Structures are given as structure tokens and as C-alpha cells.
C-alpha positions as YAML, in Angstrom:
chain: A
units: angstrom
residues:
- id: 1
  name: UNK
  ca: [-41.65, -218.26, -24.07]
- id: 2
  name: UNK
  ca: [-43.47, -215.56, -22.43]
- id: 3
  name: UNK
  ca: [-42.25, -214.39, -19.33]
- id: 4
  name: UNK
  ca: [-40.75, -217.86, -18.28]
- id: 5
  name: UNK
  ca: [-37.37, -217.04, -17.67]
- id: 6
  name: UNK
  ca: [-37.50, -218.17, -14.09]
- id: 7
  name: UNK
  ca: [-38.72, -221.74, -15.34]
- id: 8
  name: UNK
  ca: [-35.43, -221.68, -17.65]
- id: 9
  name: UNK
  ca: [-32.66, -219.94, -16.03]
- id: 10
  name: UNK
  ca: [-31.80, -220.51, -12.44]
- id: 11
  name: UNK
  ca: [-31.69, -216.93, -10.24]
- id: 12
  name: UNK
  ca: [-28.26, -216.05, -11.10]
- id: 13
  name: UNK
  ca: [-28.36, -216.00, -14.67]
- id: 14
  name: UNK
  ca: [-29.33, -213.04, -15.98]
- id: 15
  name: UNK
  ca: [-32.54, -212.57, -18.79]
- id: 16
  name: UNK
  ca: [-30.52, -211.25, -21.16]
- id: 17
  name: UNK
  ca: [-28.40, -214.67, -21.37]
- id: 18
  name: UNK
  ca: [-31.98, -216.14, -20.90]
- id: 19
  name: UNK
  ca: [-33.43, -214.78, -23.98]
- id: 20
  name: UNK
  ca: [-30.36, -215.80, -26.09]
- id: 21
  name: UNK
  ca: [-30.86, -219.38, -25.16]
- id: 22
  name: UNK
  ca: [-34.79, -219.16, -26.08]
- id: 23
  name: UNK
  ca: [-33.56, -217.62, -29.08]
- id: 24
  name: UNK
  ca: [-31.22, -220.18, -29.93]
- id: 25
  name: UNK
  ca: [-33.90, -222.92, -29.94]
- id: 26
  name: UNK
  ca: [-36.25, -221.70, -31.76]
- id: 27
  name: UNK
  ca: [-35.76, -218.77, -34.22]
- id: 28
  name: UNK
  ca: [-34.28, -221.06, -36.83]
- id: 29
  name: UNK
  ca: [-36.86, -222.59, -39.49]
- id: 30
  name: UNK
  ca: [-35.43, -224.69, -42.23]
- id: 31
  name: UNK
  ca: [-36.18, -223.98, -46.03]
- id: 32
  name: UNK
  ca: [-38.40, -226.58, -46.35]
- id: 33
  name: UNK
  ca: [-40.42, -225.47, -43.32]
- id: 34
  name: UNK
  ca: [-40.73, -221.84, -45.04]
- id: 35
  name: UNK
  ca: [-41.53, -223.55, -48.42]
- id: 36
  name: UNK
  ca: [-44.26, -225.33, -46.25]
- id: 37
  name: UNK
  ca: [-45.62, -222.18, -44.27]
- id: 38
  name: UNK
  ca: [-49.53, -221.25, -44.26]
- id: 39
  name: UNK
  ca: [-49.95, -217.52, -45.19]
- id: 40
  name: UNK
  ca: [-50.13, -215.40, -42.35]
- id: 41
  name: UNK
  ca: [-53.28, -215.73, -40.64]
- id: 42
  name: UNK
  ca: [-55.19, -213.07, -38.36]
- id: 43
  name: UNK
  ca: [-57.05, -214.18, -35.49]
- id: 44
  name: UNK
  ca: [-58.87, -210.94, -34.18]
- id: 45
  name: UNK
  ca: [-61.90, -212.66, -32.03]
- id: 46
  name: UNK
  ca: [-59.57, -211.39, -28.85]
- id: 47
  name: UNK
  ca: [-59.72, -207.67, -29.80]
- id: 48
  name: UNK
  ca: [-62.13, -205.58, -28.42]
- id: 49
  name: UNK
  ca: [-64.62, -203.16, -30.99]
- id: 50
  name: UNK
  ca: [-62.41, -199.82, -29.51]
- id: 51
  name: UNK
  ca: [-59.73, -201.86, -30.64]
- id: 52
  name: UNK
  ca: [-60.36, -203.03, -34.00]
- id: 53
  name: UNK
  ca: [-62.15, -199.24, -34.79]
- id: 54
  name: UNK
  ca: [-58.28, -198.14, -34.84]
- id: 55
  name: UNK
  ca: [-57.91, -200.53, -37.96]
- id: 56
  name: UNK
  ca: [-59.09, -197.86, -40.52]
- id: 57
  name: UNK
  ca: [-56.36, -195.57, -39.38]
- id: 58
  name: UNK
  ca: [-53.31, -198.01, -38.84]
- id: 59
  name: UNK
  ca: [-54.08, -200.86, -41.43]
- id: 60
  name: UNK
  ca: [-52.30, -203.50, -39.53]
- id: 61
  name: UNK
  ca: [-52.79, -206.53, -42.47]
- id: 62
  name: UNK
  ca: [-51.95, -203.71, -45.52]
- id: 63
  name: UNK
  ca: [-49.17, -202.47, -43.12]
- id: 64
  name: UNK
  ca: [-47.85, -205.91, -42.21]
- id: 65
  name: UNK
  ca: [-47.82, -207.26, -45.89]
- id: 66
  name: UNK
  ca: [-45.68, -204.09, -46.86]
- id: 67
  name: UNK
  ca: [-43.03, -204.83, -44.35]
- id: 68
  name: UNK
  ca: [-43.04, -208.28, -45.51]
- id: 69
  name: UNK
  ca: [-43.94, -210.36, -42.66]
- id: 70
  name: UNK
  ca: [-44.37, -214.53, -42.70]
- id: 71
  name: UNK
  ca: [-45.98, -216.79, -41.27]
- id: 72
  name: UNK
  ca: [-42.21, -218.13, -40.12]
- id: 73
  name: UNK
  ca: [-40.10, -214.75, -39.10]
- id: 74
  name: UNK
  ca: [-39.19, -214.15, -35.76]
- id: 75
  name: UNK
  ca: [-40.43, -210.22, -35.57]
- id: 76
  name: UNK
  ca: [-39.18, -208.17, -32.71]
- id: 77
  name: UNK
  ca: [-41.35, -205.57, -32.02]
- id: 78
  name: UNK
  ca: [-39.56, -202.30, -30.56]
- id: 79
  name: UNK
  ca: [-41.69, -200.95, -27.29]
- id: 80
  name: UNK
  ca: [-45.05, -202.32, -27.56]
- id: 81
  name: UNK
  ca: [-46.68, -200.03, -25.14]
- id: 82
  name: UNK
  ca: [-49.98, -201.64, -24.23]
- id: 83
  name: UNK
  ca: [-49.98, -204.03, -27.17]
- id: 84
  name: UNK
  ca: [-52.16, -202.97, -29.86]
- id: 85
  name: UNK
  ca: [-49.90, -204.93, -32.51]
- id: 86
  name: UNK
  ca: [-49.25, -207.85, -30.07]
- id: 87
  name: UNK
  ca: [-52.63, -208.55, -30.28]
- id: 88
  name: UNK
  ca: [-52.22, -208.79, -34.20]
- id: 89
  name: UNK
  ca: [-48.70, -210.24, -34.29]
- id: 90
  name: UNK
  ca: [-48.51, -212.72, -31.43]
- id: 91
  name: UNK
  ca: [-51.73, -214.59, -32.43]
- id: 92
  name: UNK
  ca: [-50.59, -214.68, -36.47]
- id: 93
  name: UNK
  ca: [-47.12, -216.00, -35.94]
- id: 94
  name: UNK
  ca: [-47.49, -218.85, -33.02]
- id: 95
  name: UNK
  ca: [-47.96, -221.57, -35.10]
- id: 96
  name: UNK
  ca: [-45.14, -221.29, -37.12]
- id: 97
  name: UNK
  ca: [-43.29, -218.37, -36.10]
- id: 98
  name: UNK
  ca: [-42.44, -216.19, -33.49]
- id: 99
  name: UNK
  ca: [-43.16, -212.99, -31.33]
- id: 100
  name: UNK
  ca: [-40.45, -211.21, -29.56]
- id: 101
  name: UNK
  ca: [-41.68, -207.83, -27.57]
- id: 102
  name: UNK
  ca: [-38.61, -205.57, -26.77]
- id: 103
  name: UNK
  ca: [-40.50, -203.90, -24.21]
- id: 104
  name: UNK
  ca: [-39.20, -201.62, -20.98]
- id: 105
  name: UNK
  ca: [-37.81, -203.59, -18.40]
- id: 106
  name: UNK
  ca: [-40.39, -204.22, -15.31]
- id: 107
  name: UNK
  ca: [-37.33, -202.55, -12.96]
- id: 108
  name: UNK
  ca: [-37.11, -199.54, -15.21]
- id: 109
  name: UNK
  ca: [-36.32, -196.20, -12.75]
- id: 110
  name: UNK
  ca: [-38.79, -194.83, -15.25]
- id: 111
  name: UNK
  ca: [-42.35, -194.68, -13.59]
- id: 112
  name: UNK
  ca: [-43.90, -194.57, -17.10]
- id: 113
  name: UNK
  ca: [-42.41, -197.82, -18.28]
- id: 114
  name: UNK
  ca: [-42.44, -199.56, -15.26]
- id: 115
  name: UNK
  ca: [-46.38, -199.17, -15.03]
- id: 116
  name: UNK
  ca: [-47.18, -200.02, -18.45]
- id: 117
  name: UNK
  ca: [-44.91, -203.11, -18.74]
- id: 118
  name: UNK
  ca: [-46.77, -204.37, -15.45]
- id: 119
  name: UNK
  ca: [-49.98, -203.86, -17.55]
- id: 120
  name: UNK
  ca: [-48.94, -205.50, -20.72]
- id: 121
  name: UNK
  ca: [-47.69, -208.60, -18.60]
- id: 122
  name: UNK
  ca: [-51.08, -209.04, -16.65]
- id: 123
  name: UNK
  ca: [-52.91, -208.43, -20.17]
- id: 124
  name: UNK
  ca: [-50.70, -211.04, -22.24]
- id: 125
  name: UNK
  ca: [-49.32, -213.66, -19.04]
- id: 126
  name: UNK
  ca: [-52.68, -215.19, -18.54]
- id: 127
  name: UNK
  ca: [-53.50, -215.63, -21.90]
- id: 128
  name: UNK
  ca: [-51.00, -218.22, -23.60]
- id: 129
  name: UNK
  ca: [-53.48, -220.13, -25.10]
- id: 130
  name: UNK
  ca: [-54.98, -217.19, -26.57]
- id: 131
  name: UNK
  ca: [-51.59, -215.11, -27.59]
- id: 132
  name: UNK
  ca: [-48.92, -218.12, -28.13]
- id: 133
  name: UNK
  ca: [-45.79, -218.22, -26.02]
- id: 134
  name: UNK
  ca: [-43.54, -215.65, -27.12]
- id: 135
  name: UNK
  ca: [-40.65, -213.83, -25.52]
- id: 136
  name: UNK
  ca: [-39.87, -210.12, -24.04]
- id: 137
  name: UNK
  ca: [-36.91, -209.21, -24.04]
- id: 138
  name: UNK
  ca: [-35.89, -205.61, -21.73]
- id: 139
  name: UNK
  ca: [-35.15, -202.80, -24.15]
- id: 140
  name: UNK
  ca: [-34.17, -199.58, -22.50]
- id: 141
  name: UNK
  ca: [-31.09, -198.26, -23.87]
- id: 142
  name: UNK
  ca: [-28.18, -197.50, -22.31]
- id: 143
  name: UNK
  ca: [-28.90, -199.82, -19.44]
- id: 144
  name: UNK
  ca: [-30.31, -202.58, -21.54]
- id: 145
  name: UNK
  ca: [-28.84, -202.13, -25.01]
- id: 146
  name: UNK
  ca: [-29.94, -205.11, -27.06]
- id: 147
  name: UNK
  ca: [-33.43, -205.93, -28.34]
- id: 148
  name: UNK
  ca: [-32.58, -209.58, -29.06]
- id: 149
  name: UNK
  ca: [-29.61, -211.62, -29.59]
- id: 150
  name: UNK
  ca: [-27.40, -210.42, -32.34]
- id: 151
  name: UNK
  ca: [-28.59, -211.85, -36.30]
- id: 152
  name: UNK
  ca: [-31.84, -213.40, -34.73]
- id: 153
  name: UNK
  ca: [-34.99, -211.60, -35.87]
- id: 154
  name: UNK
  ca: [-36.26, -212.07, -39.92]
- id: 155
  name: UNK
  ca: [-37.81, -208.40, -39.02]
- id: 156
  name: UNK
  ca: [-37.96, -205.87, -36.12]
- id: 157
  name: UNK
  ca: [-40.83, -203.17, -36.28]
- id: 158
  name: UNK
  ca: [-41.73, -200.01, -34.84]
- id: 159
  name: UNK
  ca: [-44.92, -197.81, -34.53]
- id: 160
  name: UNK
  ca: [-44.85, -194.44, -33.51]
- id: 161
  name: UNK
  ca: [-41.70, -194.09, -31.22]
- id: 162
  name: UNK
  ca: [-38.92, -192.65, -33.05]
- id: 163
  name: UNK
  ca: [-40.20, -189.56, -31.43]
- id: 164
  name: UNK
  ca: [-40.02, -190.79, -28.08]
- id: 165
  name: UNK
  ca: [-36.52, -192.05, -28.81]
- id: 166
  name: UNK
  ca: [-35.58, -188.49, -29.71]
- id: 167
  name: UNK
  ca: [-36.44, -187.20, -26.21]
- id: 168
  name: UNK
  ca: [-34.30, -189.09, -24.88]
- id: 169
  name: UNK
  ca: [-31.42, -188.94, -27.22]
- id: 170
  name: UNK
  ca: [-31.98, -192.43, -28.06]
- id: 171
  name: UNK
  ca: [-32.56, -192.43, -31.57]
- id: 172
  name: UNK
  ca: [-28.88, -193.60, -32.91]
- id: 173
  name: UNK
  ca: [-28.81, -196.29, -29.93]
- id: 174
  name: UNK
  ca: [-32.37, -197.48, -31.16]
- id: 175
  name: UNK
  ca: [-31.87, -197.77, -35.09]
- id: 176
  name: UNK
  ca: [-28.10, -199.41, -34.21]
- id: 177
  name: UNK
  ca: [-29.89, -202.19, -31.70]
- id: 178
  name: UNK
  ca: [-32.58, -203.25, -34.68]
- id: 179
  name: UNK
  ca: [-29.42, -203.78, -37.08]
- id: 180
  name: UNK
  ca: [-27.83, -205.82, -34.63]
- id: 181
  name: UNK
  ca: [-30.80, -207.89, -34.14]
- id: 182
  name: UNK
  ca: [-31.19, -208.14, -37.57]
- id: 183
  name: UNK
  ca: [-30.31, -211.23, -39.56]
- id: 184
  name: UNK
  ca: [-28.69, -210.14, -43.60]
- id: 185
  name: UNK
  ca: [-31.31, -209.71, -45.67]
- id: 186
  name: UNK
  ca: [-33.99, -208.88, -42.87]
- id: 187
  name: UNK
  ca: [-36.82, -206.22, -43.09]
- id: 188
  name: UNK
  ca: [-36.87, -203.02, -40.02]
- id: 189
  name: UNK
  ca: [-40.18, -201.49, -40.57]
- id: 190
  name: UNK
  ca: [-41.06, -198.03, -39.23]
- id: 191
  name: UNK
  ca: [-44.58, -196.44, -39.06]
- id: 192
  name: UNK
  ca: [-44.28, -192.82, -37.40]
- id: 193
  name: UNK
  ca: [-46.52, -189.84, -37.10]
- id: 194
  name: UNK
  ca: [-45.25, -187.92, -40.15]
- id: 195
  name: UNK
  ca: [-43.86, -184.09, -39.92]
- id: 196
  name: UNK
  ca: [-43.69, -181.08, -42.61]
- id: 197
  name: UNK
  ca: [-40.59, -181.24, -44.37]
- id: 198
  name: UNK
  ca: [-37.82, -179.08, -42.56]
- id: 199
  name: UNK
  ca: [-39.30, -179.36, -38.99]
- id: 200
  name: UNK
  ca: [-36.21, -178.63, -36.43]
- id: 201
  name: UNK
  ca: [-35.93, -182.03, -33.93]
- id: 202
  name: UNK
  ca: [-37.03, -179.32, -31.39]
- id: 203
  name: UNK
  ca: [-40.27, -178.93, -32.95]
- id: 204
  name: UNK
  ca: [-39.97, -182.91, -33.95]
- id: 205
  name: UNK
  ca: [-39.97, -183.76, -30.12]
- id: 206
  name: UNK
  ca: [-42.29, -181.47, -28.85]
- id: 207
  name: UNK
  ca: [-44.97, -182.43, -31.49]
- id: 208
  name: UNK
  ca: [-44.47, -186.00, -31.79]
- id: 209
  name: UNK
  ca: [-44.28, -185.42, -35.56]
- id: 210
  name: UNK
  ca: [-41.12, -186.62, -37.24]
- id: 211
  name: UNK
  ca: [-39.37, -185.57, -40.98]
- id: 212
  name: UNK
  ca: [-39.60, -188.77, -43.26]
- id: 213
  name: UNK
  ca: [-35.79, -187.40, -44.06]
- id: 214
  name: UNK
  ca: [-34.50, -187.51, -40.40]
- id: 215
  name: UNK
  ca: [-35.96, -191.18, -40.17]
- id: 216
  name: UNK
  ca: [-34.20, -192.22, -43.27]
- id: 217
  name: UNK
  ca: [-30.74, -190.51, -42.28]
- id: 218
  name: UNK
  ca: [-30.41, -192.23, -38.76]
- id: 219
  name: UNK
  ca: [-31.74, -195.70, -40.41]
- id: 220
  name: UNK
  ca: [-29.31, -195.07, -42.93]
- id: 221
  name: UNK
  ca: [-26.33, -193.98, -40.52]
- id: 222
  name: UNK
  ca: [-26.80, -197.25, -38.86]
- id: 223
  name: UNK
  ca: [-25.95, -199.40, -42.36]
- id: 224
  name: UNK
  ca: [-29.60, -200.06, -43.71]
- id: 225
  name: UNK
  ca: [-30.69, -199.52, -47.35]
- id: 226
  name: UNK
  ca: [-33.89, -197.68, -48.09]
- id: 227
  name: UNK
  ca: [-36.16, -199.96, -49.78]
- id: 228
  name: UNK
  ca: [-39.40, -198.07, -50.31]
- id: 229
  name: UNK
  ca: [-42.72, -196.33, -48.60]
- id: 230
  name: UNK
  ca: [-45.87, -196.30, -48.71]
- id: 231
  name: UNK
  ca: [-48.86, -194.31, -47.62]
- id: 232
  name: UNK
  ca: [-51.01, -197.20, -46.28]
- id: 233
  name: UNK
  ca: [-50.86, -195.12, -43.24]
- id: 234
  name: UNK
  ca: [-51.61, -191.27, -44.61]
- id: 235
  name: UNK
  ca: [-54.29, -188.96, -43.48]
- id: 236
  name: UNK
  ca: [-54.38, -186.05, -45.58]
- id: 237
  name: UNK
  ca: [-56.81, -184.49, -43.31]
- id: 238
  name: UNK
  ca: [-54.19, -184.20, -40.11]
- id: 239
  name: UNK
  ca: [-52.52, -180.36, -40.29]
- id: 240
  name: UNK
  ca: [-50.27, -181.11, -37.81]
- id: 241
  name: UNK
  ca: [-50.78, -177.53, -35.80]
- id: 242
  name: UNK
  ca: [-52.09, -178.33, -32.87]
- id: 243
  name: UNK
  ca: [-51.91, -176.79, -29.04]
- id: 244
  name: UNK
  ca: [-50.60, -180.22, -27.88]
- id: 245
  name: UNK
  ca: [-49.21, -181.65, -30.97]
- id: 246
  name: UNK
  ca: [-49.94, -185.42, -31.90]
- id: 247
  name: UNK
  ca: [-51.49, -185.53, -28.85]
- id: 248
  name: UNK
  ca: [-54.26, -183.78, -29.40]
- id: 249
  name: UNK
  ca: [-55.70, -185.83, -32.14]
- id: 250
  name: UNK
  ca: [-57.36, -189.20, -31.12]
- id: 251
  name: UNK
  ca: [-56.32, -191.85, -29.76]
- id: 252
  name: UNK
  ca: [-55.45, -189.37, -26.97]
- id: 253
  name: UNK
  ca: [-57.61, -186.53, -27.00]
- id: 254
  name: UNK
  ca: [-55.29, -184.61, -24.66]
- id: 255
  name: UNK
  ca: [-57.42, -181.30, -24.96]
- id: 256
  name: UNK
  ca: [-60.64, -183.85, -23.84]
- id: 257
  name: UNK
  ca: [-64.05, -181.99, -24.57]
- id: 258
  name: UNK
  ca: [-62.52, -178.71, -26.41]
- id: 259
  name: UNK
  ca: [-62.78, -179.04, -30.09]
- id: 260
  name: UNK
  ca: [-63.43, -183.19, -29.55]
- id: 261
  name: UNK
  ca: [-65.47, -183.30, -32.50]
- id: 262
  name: UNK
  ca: [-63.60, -181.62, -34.53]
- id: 263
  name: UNK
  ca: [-60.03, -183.88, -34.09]
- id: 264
  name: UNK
  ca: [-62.78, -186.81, -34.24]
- id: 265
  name: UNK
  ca: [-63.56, -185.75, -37.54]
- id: 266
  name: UNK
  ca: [-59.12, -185.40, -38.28]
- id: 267
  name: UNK
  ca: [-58.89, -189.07, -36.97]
- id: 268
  name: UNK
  ca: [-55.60, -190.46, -36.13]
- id: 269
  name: UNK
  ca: [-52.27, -188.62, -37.19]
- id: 270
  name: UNK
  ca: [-50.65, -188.58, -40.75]
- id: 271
  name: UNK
  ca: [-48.07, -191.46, -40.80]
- id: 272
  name: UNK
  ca: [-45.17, -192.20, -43.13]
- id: 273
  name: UNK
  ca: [-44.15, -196.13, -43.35]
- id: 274
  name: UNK
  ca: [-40.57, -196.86, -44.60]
- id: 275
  name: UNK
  ca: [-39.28, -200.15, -45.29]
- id: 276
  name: UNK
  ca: [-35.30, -200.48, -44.94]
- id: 277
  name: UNK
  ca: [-32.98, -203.84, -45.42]
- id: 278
  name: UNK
  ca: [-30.03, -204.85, -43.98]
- id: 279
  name: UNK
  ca: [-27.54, -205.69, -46.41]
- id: 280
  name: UNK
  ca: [-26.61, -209.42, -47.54]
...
């Protein structure tokens, strides 16, 4: 249930233990209640035009049916940000199934986090009827290791962070927490901006772009099989030389009115999306 901890757990009990008990009651659907499951269902009346003019770049329904997703999983998505996917996710699996947002903690000593966590709980809070209930969890490794309780989630996804992970060292800590989460047999998605074959991870982390081959190694490292990609998410117009990497491109526009029309024209970055399995 979104953000009701305090309504569950008295003050000493901490959310982690909190989220395991949510867990517990309701990420397990019977067989017959999966035989009986509507096909995923998109409600996007709540997303605004700026929004949904991102669709041509990120395919959300293409990208969701790769990685598998019903109407019945329990997803964890790995740092939301300010919720693009929420917006997609939240609304198509609260009838049936279930939303988990393993989002930075609202006490995070990182400014960054702290701020947009506070904006993606005034966006999401006030909406229940709109979004579902659904639960965030506080993912910040080291402090906060674990993006749900262990053998929980049907899938965990990510979009676009293994980069930020790298800047932090995170990466092995990251890939190792969605296994965990993971029950046998369940789907970890990954959609990141998608680097030149033999890019150093200094060059990885500075540009935001990321080897397909680095992404499969650490995924593999943690005990995942490689299942297969696909380029739903490819933009063979995106050279990925830019004066502020990624960055420059739009959403972000970092270099604002220099060359605008011209990374307009690019569109959002070149993305690989890779499908992995945790063994039976």
C-alpha cells in the first residue's frame, strides 16, 4: 500500500520489516487466479501530452510485452525517478496485480534523491484512486540493500540507470538485489542508453552510455541467464559523441538553445533492452 507504513507498523518497527509483511499478503496469486487474469490493460487518461510524446522513443506497451509482464506479477521497479513508468505500470497492474517502486529513501544524505523522492510521493500519494495502492520500498545500496523481500517479485525492471549505478560503484550490489527479489523463473528487464562496443566504464560513466556486453556480464555474474534482446528501443540516428554525453540529447537538453534543433531532430538516446531469467 502506498506509503502507509505508519497505518501498519507501529513507530518502532522499521519499513523494511513493514514492506515484508505487505508483501506477504498480497504478492501471492493462485493458478487459477492467473488462468483467470484480464490482459494487461493501459489506462493513460492521467498522462500528460509531454508525457505520452516520449512514447515513440521508449515504447512502454512493445517494451512491457517483451519483458513479459501480467496482468498478475508483482513488478518492482528499480529507481523510478519521477515516475514516467509508474504512470504506465501502477495503473495496469492494480486490479489484479501489483506495483512495487524501489525508490531512494526520503532520508537519503543524498540531496538528489531526497528531493525527487519528495516529488514522486506528492505526485503519486494523493492519487490512489487514480494510481492503485502500491508499495515503495527504500533502495539505496549499501545502507538499504534490498529492493523487496527475498523470492517476492514475478519481475523487477530498470530504465536507464545502470549508468548511474556505475558512478557509484553500485552496479554488482544492484544486479545481486534484483536476483534476490526475484522469485525462480522470474523476468529482470533492463532498458539502458546503449554504448559503442569497447567503451572503457570511464567513458561508460561519463557519457551515460553503457556496452550491451558489460550489462550482460554483471547480470550474468549475479546467476541470471540471458534470454534475448530486442531493439524496440533503438535509434539509429543517436551517434553517441556529444559535449555532454546522453545528456545532451532530449529529454534533457543540457546544452539548452545550442544545436536544440538539431538533438530534436536525434530524439531520445539509442537503447539496448535485454531480457534475463533467474533460474528454476
Amino acid at each position: 500500500m502506498l506509503l502507509s507504513k505508519s497505518k501498519l507498523c507501529g513507530a518502532a518497527i522499521t519499513a523494511a520489516v513493514c514492506i515484508t509483511t505487505q508483501f506477504a499478503s498480497i504478492s501471492t496469486v493462485t493458478a487459477a487466479e492467473q488462468a483467470n487474469a484480464v490482459p494487461l490493460k493501459y489506462d493513460f487518461q492521467y498522462r500528460s501530452d509531454k508525457e505520452q510524446a516520449r512514447d515513440k522513443y521508449r515504447h512502454p506497451k512493445e517494451t512491457l510485452s517483451f519483458f513479459e509482464v501480467n496482468p498478475t506479477d508483482t513488478v518492482v521497479e528499480i529507481w523510478p525517478g519521477g515516475g514516467w513508468y509508474t504512470q504506465v505500470l501502477a495503473t495496469a497492474l492494480k486490479n489484479q496485480g501489483h506495483y512495487v517502486a524501489a525508490h531512494w529513501p526520503k532520508d537519503s544524505k543524498v540531496n538528489f534523491f531526497k528531493v525527487h523522492r519528495a516529488k514522486f510521493d506528492q505526485k503519486f500519494t494523493a492519487n490512489v484512486q487514480r494510481y492503485g495502492e502500491f508499495s515503495v520500498s527504500n533502495f539505496e545500496p549499501p545502507m538499504n540493500p534490498n529492493m523487496a523481500p527475498e523470492e517476492t517479485a514475478d519481475v523487477v525492471l530498470t530504465f536507464r540507470n545502470v549508468h548511474n549505478w556505475m558512478g557509484k560503484n553500485l552496479e554488482a550490489d544492484v544486479f545481486a538485489a534484483a536476483y534476490r527479489a526475484l522469485r525462480p523463473g522470474g523476468i529482470f528487464g533492463v532498458v539502458e542508453h546503449r554504448a559503442n562496443a569497447g567503451t572503457s566504464r570511464l567513458e561508460m560513466i561519463k557519457s551515460g552510455y553503457v556496452t550491451e556486453e558489460f550489462v550482460r556480464q554483471q547480470a550474468i555474474k549475479a546467476g541470471f541467464t540471458f534470454v534475448g534482446s530486442s531493439e524496440i528501443n533503438a535509434n539509429a540516428k543517436d551517434t553517441k559523441d556529444y559535449p555532454s554525453g546522453v545528456w545532451t540529447l532530449p529529454p534533457t537538453l543540457r546544452l539548452k538553445s545550442i544545436d536544440k534543433d538539431k538533438y530534436l531532430a536525434i530524439g531520445e538516446s539509442d537503447r539496448m533492452t535485454l531480457k534475463f531469467r533467474k533460474p528454476l
